[in-house]
Amino acid sequence: MPMKMIIVMVMLVCVAIPAISQTETVPLAETDINTDFNLIFVQVELLGSTYWMLMDTGASYSVVEYDMMTELGIMVQDQQTLKQPGGEVTIGTVGRIEFGVKGLEVVLENLRSAQMNKVGLDGIMGKKVLGILGHDFIDQFTLEVDYQGNRMRFFDKETYEYGGSGTAIPITLTNTRPLADGTVLNAG
């Protein structure tokens, strides 16, 4: 390969690299996740302490653990007692709650609260779980989940542009539930 061609190729690579990095979407925040049981757990900060929350794309709304809210001095309103298999469970609402995810401030309005630990959520998960992050949380961002690296990146949903090598899968929201068309193939 002639020397002139090598210099031109090196110059093209040097010119192209800054252009690529300038178009990359910068995350608002990035955090470690835990993927026990193939579920996504995110750490949140509330009133100076750190808690785990389960990310649930199928949950219409977020729910916090009732007993933990009362222990933290957060008022639970509109309380009701429901009969469930395994015993009665108290539910209610928390008007507004602010918490952090690695420096990102998040606000949830009309947050629901339920006695989830009466059904053994902490025991099943093997960790103290503050609650479930549902559609009302997820809808505020575009999220990238790196299962292999155990990381989640939060982006502004209005300015996000995917720049990876994967395939984008169109998702339709129906009553806050994500749905995607697909085909199931028989492995045999």
GROMACS .gro file of C-alpha atoms in nm:
model
  188
    1MET     CA    1   0.000   0.000   0.000
    2PRO     CA    2   0.154   0.333  -0.101
    3MET     CA    3   0.248   0.578   0.176
    4LYS     CA    4   0.012   0.847   0.037
    5MET     CA    5  -0.291   0.615   0.078
    6ILE     CA    6  -0.198   0.525   0.439
    7ILE     CA    7  -0.172   0.894   0.535
    8VAL     CA    8  -0.510   0.969   0.375
    9MET     CA    9  -0.673   0.675   0.563
   10VAL     CA   10  -0.525   0.787   0.897
   11MET     CA   11  -0.645   1.142   0.835
   12LEU     CA   12  -0.997   1.017   0.754
   13VAL     CA   13  -1.008   0.813   1.075
   14CYS     CA   14  -0.886   1.111   1.283
   15VAL     CA   15  -1.146   1.338   1.126
   16ALA     CA   16  -1.429   1.086   1.170
   17ILE     CA   17  -1.371   1.005   1.539
   18PRO     CA   18  -1.459   1.351   1.680
   19ALA     CA   19  -1.771   1.364   1.462
   20ILE     CA   20  -1.893   1.034   1.602
   21SER     CA   21  -1.835   1.129   1.965
   22GLN     CA   22  -2.005   1.468   1.921
   23THR     CA   23  -2.332   1.307   1.810
   24GLU     CA   24  -2.350   1.060   2.098
   25THR     CA   25  -2.644   1.125   2.329
   26VAL     CA   26  -2.523   1.206   2.681
   27PRO     CA   27  -2.711   1.035   2.966
   28LEU     CA   28  -2.876   1.237   3.241
   29ALA     CA   29  -2.759   0.971   3.487
   30GLU     CA   30  -2.609   0.622   3.495
   31THR     CA   31  -2.638   0.369   3.775
   32ASP     CA   32  -2.559   0.010   3.867
   33ILE     CA   33  -2.846  -0.236   3.856
   34ASN     CA   34  -2.898  -0.578   4.007
   35THR     CA   35  -3.061  -0.840   3.785
   36ASP     CA   36  -3.148  -1.115   4.034
   37PHE     CA   37  -3.419  -1.351   3.900
   38ASN     CA   38  -3.389  -1.172   3.559
   39LEU     CA   39  -3.559  -0.870   3.717
   40ILE     CA   40  -3.412  -0.520   3.723
   41PHE     CA   41  -3.346  -0.365   4.064
   42VAL     CA   42  -3.237   0.000   4.084
   43GLN     CA   43  -3.100   0.176   4.390
   44VAL     CA   44  -3.276   0.499   4.486
   45GLU     CA   45  -3.199   0.756   4.754
   46LEU     CA   46  -3.480   0.871   4.980
   47LEU     CA   47  -3.441   1.089   5.291
   48GLY     CA   48  -3.066   1.022   5.310
   49SER     CA   49  -3.087   0.642   5.281
   50THR     CA   50  -3.047   0.404   4.987
   51TYR     CA   51  -3.310   0.145   4.894
   52TRP     CA   52  -3.371  -0.107   4.616
   53MET     CA   53  -3.672  -0.070   4.386
   54LEU     CA   54  -3.794  -0.321   4.128
   55MET     CA   55  -3.831  -0.185   3.774
   56ASP     CA   56  -4.153  -0.323   3.621
   57THR     CA   57  -4.239  -0.220   3.264
   58GLY     CA   58  -4.577  -0.391   3.297
   59ALA     CA   59  -4.684  -0.196   3.607
   60SER     CA   60  -4.919   0.091   3.524
   61TYR     CA   61  -4.792   0.291   3.821
   62SER     CA   62  -4.525   0.286   4.088
   63VAL     CA   63  -4.594   0.150   4.435
   64VAL     CA   64  -4.399   0.200   4.758
   65GLU     CA   65  -4.404  -0.031   5.059
   66TYR     CA   66  -4.665   0.093   5.308
   67ASP     CA   67  -4.487  -0.003   5.631
   68MET     CA   68  -4.161   0.157   5.515
   69MET     CA   69  -4.344   0.483   5.436
   70THR     CA   70  -4.493   0.498   5.785
   71GLU     CA   71  -4.152   0.413   5.940
   72LEU     CA   72  -3.997   0.701   5.744
   73GLY     CA   73  -4.270   0.939   5.864
   74ILE     CA   74  -4.423   0.979   5.518
   75MET     CA   75  -4.800   1.013   5.547
   76VAL     CA   76  -5.009   0.754   5.365
   77GLN     CA   77  -5.355   0.888   5.282
   78ASP     CA   78  -5.682   0.732   5.163
   79GLN     CA   79  -5.605   0.411   5.351
   80GLN     CA   80  -5.807   0.099   5.281
   81THR     CA   81  -5.777  -0.257   5.399
   82LEU     CA   82  -5.818  -0.526   5.135
   83LYS     CA   83  -5.866  -0.898   5.192
   84GLN     CA   84  -5.609  -1.094   4.995
   85PRO     CA   85  -5.515  -1.461   4.985
   86GLY     CA   86  -5.281  -1.483   5.282
   87GLY     CA   87  -5.435  -1.200   5.484
   88GLU     CA   88  -5.544  -0.839   5.488
   89VAL     CA   89  -5.328  -0.575   5.319
   90THR     CA   90  -5.342  -0.199   5.381
   91ILE     CA   91  -5.311   0.028   5.077
   92GLY     CA   92  -5.320   0.404   5.029
   93THR     CA   93  -5.159   0.695   4.845
   94VAL     CA   94  -4.860   0.917   4.907
   95GLY     CA   95  -4.929   1.261   4.759
   96ARG     CA   96  -4.586   1.341   4.617
   97ILE     CA   97  -4.246   1.188   4.669
   98GLU     CA   98  -3.902   1.299   4.553
   99PHE     CA   99  -3.607   1.062   4.537
  100GLY     CA  100  -3.273   1.037   4.364
  101VAL     CA  101  -3.118   0.791   4.123
  102LYS     CA  102  -2.741   0.860   4.113
  103GLY     CA  103  -2.789   1.237   4.131
  104LEU     CA  104  -3.097   1.246   3.909
  105GLU     CA  105  -3.392   1.396   4.098
  106VAL     CA  106  -3.722   1.221   4.028
  107VAL     CA  107  -4.070   1.331   4.136
  108LEU     CA  108  -4.373   1.101   4.143
  109GLU     CA  109  -4.722   1.240   4.204
  110ASN     CA  110  -5.013   1.044   4.354
  111LEU     CA  111  -4.785   0.754   4.439
  112ARG     CA  112  -4.959   0.440   4.560
  113SER     CA  113  -4.859   0.250   4.870
  114ALA     CA  114  -4.930  -0.111   4.968
  115GLN     CA  115  -4.813  -0.360   5.227
  116MET     CA  116  -4.603  -0.560   4.980
  117ASN     CA  117  -4.391  -0.728   5.244
  118LYS     CA  118  -4.697  -0.904   5.385
  119VAL     CA  119  -4.688  -1.111   5.066
  120GLY     CA  120  -4.317  -1.180   5.121
  121LEU     CA  121  -4.157  -0.953   4.860
  122ASP     CA  122  -3.842  -0.899   5.069
  123GLY     CA  123  -3.811  -1.272   5.140
  124ILE     CA  124  -3.856  -1.369   4.777
  125MET     CA  125  -3.607  -1.108   4.653
  126GLY     CA  126  -3.354  -1.157   4.932
  127LYS     CA  127  -3.320  -0.782   4.985
  128LYS     CA  128  -3.520  -0.499   5.139
  129VAL     CA  129  -3.730  -0.354   4.856
  130LEU     CA  130  -3.883  -0.005   4.886
  131GLY     CA  131  -4.126  -0.069   4.604
  132ILE     CA  132  -4.190  -0.099   4.233
  133LEU     CA  133  -4.105   0.159   3.966
  134GLY     CA  134  -4.379   0.145   3.703
  135HIS     CA  135  -4.495   0.337   3.398
  136ASP     CA  136  -4.524   0.675   3.576
  137PHE     CA  137  -4.149   0.658   3.647
  138ILE     CA  138  -4.030   0.489   3.328
  139ASP     CA  139  -4.227   0.726   3.103
  140GLN     CA  140  -4.017   1.022   3.219
  141PHE     CA  141  -3.703   0.891   3.044
  142THR     CA  142  -3.557   0.684   2.765
  143LEU     CA  143  -3.371   0.401   2.939
  144GLU     CA  144  -3.081   0.189   2.817
  145VAL     CA  145  -3.030  -0.135   3.007
  146ASP     CA  146  -2.694  -0.311   2.985
  147TYR     CA  147  -2.766  -0.655   3.132
  148GLN     CA  148  -2.410  -0.784   3.087
  149GLY     CA  149  -2.256  -0.474   3.245
  150ASN     CA  150  -2.531  -0.442   3.511
  151ARG     CA  151  -2.583  -0.073   3.424
  152MET     CA  152  -2.878   0.149   3.340
  153ARG     CA  153  -2.852   0.484   3.165
  154PHE     CA  154  -3.124   0.752   3.186
  155PHE     CA  155  -3.172   0.987   2.889
  156ASP     CA  156  -3.394   1.283   2.805
  157LYS     CA  157  -3.671   1.116   2.605
  158GLU     CA  158  -3.720   1.424   2.385
  159THR     CA  159  -3.359   1.441   2.261
  160TYR     CA  160  -3.246   1.077   2.272
  161GLU     CA  161  -3.104   0.922   1.955
  162TYR     CA  162  -3.004   0.556   1.948
  163GLY     CA  163  -2.654   0.510   1.810
  164GLY     CA  164  -2.584   0.145   1.886
  165SER     CA  165  -2.550  -0.155   1.658
  166GLY     CA  166  -2.858  -0.338   1.790
  167THR     CA  167  -3.201  -0.358   1.634
  168ALA     CA  168  -3.467  -0.114   1.752
  169ILE     CA  169  -3.796  -0.286   1.836
  170PRO     CA  170  -4.106  -0.069   1.795
  171ILE     CA  171  -4.319  -0.067   2.111
  172THR     CA  172  -4.680   0.047   2.136
  173LEU     CA  173  -4.823   0.163   2.469
  174THR     CA  174  -5.172   0.033   2.538
  175ASN     CA  175  -5.312   0.151   2.871
  176THR     CA  176  -4.954   0.218   2.989
  177ARG     CA  177  -4.844  -0.137   2.902
  178PRO     CA  178  -4.565  -0.186   2.647
  179LEU     CA  179  -4.655  -0.421   2.361
  180ALA     CA  180  -4.435  -0.537   2.073
  181ASP     CA  181  -4.523  -0.749   1.771
  182GLY     CA  182  -4.316  -1.062   1.725
  183THR     CA  183  -4.305  -1.420   1.611
  184VAL     CA  184  -4.228  -1.718   1.831
  185LEU     CA  185  -4.025  -1.980   1.649
  186ASN     CA  186  -4.014  -2.344   1.747
  187ALA     CA  187  -3.655  -2.447   1.820
  188GLY     CA  188  -3.717  -2.802   1.695
   0.00000   0.00000   0.00000
